[in-house]
PDB file of C-alpha atoms in Angstrom:
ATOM      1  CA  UNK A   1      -2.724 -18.639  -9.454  1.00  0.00           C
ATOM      2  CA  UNK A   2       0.001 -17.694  -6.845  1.00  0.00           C
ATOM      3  CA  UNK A   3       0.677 -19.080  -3.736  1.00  0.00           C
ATOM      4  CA  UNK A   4       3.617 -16.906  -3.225  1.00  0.00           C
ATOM      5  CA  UNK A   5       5.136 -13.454  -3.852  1.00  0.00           C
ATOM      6  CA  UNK A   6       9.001 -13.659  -3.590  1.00  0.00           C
ATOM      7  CA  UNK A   7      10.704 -10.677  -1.360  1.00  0.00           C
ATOM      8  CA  UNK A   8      13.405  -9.862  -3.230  1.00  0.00           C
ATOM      9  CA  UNK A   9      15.094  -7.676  -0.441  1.00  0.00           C
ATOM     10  CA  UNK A  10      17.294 -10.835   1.381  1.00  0.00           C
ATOM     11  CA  UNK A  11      15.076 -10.450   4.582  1.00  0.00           C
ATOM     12  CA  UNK A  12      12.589 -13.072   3.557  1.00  0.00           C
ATOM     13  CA  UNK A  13       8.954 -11.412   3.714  1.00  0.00           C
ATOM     14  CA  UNK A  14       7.416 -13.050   1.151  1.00  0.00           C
ATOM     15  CA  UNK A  15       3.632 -12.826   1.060  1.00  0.00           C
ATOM     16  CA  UNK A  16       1.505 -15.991   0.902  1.00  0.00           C
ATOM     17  CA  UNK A  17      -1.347 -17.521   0.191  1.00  0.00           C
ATOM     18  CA  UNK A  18      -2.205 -20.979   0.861  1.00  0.00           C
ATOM     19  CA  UNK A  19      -5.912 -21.153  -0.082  1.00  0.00           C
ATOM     20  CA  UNK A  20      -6.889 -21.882  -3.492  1.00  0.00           C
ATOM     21  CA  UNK A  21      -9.820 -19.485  -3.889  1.00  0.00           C
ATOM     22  CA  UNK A  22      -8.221 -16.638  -2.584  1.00  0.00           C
ATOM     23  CA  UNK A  23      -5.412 -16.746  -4.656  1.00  0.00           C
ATOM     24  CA  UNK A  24      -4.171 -13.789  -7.339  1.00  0.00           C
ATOM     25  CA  UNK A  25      -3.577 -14.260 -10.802  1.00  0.00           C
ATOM     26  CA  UNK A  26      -0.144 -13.512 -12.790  1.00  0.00           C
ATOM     27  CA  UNK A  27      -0.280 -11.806 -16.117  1.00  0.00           C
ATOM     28  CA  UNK A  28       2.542 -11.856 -17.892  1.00  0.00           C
ATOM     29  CA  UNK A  29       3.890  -8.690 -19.803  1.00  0.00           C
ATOM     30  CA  UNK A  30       1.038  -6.659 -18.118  1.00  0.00           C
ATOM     31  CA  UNK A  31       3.398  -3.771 -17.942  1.00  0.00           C
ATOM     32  CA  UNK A  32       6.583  -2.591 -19.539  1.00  0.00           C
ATOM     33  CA  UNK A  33       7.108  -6.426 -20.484  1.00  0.00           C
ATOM     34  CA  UNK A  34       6.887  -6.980 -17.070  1.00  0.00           C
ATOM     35  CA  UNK A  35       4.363  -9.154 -15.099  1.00  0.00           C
ATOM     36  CA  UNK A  36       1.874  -8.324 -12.692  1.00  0.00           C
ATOM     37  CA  UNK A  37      -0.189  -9.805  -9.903  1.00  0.00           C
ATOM     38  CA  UNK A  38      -4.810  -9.453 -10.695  1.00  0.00           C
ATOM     39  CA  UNK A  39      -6.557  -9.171  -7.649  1.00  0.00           C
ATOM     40  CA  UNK A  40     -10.500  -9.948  -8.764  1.00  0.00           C
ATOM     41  CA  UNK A  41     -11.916  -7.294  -5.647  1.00  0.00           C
ATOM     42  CA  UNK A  42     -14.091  -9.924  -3.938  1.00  0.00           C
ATOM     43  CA  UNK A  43     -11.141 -12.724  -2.170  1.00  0.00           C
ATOM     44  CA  UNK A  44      -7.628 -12.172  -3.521  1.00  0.00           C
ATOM     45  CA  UNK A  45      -4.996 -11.243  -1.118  1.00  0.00           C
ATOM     46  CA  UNK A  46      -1.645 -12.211  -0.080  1.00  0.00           C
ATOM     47  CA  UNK A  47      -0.160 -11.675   3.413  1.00  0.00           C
ATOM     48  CA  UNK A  48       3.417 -11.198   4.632  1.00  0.00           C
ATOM     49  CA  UNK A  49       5.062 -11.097   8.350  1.00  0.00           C
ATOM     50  CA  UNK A  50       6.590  -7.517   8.823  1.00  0.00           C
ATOM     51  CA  UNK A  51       6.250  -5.654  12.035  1.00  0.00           C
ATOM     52  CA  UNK A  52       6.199  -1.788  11.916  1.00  0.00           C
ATOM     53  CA  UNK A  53       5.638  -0.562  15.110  1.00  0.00           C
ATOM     54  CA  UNK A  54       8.085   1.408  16.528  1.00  0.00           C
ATOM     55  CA  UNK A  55       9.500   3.312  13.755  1.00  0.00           C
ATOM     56  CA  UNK A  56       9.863   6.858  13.038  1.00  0.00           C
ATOM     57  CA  UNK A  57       9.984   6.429   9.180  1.00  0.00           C
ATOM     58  CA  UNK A  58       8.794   4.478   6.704  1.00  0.00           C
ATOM     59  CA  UNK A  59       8.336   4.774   2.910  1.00  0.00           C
ATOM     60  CA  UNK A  60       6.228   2.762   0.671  1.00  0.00           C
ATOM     61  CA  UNK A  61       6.454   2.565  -3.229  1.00  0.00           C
ATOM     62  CA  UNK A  62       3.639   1.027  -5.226  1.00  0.00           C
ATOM     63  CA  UNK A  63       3.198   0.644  -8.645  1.00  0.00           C
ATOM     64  CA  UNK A  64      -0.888  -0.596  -9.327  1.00  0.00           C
ATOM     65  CA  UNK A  65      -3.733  -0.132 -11.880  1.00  0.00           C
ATOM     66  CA  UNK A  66      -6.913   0.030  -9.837  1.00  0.00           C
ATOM     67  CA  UNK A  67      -9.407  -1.366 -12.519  1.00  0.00           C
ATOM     68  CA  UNK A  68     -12.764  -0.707 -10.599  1.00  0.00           C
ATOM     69  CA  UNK A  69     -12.991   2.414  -9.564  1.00  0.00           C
ATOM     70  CA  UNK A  70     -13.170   2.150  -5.809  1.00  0.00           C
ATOM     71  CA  UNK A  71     -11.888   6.197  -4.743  1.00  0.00           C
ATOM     72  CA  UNK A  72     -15.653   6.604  -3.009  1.00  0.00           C
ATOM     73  CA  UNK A  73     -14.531   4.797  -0.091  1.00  0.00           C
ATOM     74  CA  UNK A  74     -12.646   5.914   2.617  1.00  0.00           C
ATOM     75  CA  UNK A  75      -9.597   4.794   4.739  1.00  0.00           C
ATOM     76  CA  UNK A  76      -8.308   1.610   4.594  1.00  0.00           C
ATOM     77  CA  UNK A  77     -11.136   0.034   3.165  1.00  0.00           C
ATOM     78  CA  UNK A  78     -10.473  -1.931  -0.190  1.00  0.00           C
ATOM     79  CA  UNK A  79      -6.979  -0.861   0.802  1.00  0.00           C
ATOM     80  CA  UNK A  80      -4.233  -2.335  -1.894  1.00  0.00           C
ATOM     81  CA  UNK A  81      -1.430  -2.690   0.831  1.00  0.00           C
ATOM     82  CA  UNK A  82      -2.307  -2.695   4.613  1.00  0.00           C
ATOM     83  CA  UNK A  83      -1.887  -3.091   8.314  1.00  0.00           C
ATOM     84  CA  UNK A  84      -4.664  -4.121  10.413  1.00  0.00           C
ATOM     85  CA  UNK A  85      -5.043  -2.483  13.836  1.00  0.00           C
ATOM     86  CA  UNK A  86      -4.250  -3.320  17.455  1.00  0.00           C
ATOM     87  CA  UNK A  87      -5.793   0.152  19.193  1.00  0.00           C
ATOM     88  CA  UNK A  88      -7.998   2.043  17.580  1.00  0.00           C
ATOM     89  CA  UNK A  89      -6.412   4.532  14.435  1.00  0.00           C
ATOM     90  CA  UNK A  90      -3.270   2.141  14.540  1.00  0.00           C
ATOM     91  CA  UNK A  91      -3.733   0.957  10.515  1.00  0.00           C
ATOM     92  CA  UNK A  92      -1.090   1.490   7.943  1.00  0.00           C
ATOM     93  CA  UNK A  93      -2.527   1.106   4.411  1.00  0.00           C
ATOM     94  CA  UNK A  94      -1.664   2.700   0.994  1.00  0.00           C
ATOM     95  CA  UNK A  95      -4.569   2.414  -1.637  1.00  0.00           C
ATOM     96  CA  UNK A  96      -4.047   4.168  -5.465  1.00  0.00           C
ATOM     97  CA  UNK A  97      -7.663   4.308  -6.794  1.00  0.00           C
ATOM     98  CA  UNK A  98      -8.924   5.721  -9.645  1.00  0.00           C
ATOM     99  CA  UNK A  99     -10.264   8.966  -8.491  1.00  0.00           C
ATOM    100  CA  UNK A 100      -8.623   9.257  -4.914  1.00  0.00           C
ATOM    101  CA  UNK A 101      -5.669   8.075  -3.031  1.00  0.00           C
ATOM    102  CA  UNK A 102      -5.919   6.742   1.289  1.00  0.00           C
ATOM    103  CA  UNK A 103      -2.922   6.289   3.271  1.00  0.00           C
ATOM    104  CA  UNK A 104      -2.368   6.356   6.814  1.00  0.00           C
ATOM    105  CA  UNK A 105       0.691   5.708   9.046  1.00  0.00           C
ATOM    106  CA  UNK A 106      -0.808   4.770  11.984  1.00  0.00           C
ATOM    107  CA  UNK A 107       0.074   6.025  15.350  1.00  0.00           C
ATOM    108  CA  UNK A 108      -3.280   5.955  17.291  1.00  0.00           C
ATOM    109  CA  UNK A 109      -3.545   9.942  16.291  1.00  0.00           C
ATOM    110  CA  UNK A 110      -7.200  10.226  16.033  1.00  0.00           C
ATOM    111  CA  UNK A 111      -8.001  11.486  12.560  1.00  0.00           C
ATOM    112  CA  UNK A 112      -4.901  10.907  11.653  1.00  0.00           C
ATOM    113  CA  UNK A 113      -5.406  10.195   7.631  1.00  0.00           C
ATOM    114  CA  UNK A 114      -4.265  11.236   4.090  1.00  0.00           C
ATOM    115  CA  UNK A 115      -6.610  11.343   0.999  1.00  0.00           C
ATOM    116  CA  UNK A 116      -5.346  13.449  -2.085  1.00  0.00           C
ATOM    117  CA  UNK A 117      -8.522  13.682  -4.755  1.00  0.00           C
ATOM    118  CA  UNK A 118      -6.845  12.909  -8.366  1.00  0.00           C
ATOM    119  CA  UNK A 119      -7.877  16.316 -10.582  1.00  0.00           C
ATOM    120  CA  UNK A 120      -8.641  13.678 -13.307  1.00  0.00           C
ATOM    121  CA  UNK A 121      -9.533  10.194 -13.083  1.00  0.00           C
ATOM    122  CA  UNK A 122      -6.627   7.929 -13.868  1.00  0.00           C
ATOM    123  CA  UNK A 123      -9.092   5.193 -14.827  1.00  0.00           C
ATOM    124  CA  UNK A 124      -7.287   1.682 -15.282  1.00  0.00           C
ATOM    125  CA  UNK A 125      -3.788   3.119 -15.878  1.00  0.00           C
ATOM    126  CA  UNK A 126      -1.221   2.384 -13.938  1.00  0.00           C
ATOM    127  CA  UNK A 127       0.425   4.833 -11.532  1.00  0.00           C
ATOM    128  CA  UNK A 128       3.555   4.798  -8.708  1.00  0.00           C
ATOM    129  CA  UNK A 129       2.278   6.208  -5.408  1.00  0.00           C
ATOM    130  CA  UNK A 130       4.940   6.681  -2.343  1.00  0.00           C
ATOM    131  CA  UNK A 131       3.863   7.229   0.914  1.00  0.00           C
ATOM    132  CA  UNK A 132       6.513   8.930   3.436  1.00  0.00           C
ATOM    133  CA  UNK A 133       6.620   8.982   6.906  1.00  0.00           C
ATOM    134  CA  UNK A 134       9.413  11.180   8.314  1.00  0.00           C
ATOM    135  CA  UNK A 135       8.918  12.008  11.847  1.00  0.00           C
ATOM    136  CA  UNK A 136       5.967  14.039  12.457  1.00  0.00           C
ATOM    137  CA  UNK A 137       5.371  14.510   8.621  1.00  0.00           C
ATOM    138  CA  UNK A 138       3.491  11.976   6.114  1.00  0.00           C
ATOM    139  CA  UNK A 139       3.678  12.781   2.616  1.00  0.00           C
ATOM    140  CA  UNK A 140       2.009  11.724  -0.513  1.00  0.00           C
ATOM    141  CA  UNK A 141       3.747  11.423  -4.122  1.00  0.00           C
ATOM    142  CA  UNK A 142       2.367  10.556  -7.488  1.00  0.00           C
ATOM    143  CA  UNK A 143       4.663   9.423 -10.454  1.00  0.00           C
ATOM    144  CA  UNK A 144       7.626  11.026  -8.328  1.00  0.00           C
ATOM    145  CA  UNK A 145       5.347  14.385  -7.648  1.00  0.00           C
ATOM    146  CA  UNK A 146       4.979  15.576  -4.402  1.00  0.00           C
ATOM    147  CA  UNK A 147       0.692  15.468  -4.369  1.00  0.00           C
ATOM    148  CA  UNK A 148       0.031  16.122  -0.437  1.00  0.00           C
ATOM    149  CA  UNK A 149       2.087  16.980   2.765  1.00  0.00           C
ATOM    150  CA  UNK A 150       0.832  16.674   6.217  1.00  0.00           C
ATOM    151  CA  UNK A 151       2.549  18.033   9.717  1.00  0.00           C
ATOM    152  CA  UNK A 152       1.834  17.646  13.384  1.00  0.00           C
ATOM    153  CA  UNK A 153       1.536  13.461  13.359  1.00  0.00           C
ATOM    154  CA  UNK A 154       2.563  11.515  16.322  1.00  0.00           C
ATOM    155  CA  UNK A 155       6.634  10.521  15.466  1.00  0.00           C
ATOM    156  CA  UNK A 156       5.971   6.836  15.756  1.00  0.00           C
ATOM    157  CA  UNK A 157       4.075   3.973  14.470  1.00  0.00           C
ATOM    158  CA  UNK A 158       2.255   2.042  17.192  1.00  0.00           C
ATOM    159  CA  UNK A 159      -0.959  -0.145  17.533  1.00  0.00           C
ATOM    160  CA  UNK A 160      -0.491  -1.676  14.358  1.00  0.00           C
ATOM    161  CA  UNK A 161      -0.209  -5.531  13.796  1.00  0.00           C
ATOM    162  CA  UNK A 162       2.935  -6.774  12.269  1.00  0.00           C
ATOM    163  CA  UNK A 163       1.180  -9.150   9.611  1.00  0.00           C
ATOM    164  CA  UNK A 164       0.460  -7.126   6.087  1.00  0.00           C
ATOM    165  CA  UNK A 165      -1.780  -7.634   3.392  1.00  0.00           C
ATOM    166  CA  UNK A 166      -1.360  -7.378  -0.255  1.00  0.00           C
ATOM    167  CA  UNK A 167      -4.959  -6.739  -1.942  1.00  0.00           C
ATOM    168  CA  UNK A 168      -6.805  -7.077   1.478  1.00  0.00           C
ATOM    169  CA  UNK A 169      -8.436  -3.610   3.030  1.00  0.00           C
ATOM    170  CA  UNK A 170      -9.985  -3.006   6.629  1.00  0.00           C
ATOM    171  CA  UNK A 171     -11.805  -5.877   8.444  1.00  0.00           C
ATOM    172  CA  UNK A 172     -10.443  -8.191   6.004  1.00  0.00           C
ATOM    173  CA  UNK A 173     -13.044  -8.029   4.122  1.00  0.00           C
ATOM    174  CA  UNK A 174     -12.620  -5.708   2.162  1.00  0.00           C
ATOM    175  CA  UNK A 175     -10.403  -6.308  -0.999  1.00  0.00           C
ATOM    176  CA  UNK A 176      -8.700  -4.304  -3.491  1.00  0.00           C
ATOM    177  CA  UNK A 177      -9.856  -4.689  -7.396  1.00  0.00           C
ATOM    178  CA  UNK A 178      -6.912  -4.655 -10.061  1.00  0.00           C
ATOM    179  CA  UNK A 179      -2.993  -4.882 -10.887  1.00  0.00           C
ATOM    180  CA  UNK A 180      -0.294  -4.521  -8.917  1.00  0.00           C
ATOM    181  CA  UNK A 181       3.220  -4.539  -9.896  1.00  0.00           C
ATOM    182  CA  UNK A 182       5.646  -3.654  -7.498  1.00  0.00           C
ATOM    183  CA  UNK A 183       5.658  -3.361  -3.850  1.00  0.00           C
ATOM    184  CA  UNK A 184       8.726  -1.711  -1.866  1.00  0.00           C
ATOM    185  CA  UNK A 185       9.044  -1.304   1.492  1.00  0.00           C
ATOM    186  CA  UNK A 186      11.651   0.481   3.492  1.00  0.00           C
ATOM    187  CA  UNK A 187      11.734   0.966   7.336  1.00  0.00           C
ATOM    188  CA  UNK A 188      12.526   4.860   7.680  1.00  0.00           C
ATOM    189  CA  UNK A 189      12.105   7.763   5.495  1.00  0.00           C
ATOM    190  CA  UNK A 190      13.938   7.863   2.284  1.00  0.00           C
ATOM    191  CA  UNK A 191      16.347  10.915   1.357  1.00  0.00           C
ATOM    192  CA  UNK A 192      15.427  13.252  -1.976  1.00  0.00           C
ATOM    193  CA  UNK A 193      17.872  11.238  -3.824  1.00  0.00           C
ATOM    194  CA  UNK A 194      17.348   8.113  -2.668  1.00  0.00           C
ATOM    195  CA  UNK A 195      13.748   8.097  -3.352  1.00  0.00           C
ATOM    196  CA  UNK A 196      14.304   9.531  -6.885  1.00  0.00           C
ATOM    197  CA  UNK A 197      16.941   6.387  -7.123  1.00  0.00           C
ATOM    198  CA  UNK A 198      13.683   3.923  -6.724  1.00  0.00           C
ATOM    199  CA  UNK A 199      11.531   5.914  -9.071  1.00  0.00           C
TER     200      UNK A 199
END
């Protein structure tokens, strides 16, 4: 059981989680040799302080096996990484299901929201989803391929609260069900190359 996921960036944001029960599970060599963090979809969750409002970019890499299928839901619900609300349409979440894939940068834009249908059914593989907020665009890649490209969003993240959640959805209630492996984080929009660099 973990209490804590280490930030490995220098700036300190590791995500905890004190209570017992609600604590995710590390599997060793899950992937690649590498280990991996089991969320069971019904309490595990880690949180982590790191305030997003106010920027103009942001790009989020996640590498995650959703092992219960949950792409029938929609928005931030059983969200894998995710930013609760402060006004209304002001969550950031990123959630690689199965069948589906939510993200939102939140900028109280009403119906402001991604959601890119898989052709196939990934089932319990793993996959690396990127979310990309440049300015007034918000894109969507799969394993490094650009999946879904939206215009005409607000430039700047607002009404979003600055603590995140690591297998925790909307309400926080609402958790997500599998592996993940990696979470990055960076605080504007990467370049071509520098986003190939991290995949």
């Amino acid at each position: 059981a973990v209490t804590q996921w280490s930030d490995q960036s220098g700036n300190n944001r590791h995500a905890t989680q004190a209570a017992s029960g609600s604590q995710a599970i590390l599997v060793n060599s899950a992937l690649n040799g590498k280990p991996v963090l089991r969320f069971d979809g019904t309490n595990d969750f880690l949180t982590f302080n790191l305030p997003v409002n106010g920027l103009g970019g942001m790009s989020i890499f996640l590498v995650a096996a959703n092992t219960a299928n949950q792409g029938g839901v929609t928005g931030p619900t059983n969200a894998a990484l995710f930013w609760n609300e402060t006004t209304t349409w002001g969550t950031v979440y990123l959630s690689p299901f199965q069948s589906a894939v939510n993200a939102r940068f939140g900028t109280t834009q009403t119906g402001n929201s991604m959601r890119y249908n898989r052709p196939t059914s990934v089932t319990n593989a793993f996959t690396m989803t990127e979310a990309i907020k440049d300015g007034t665009t918000d894109a969507l890649y799969v394993n490094g391929a650009l999946v879904l490209s939206q215009g005409g969003k607000l430039a700047t993240i607002a009404g979003c609260q600055a603590t995140g959640n690591v297998g925790r959805g909307y309400n926080d209630n609402t958790y997500f069900t599998g592996d993940i492996a990696e979470v990055v984080v960076y605080n504007r929009a990467l370049t071509v190359a520098e986003r190939q660099a991290v995949e």
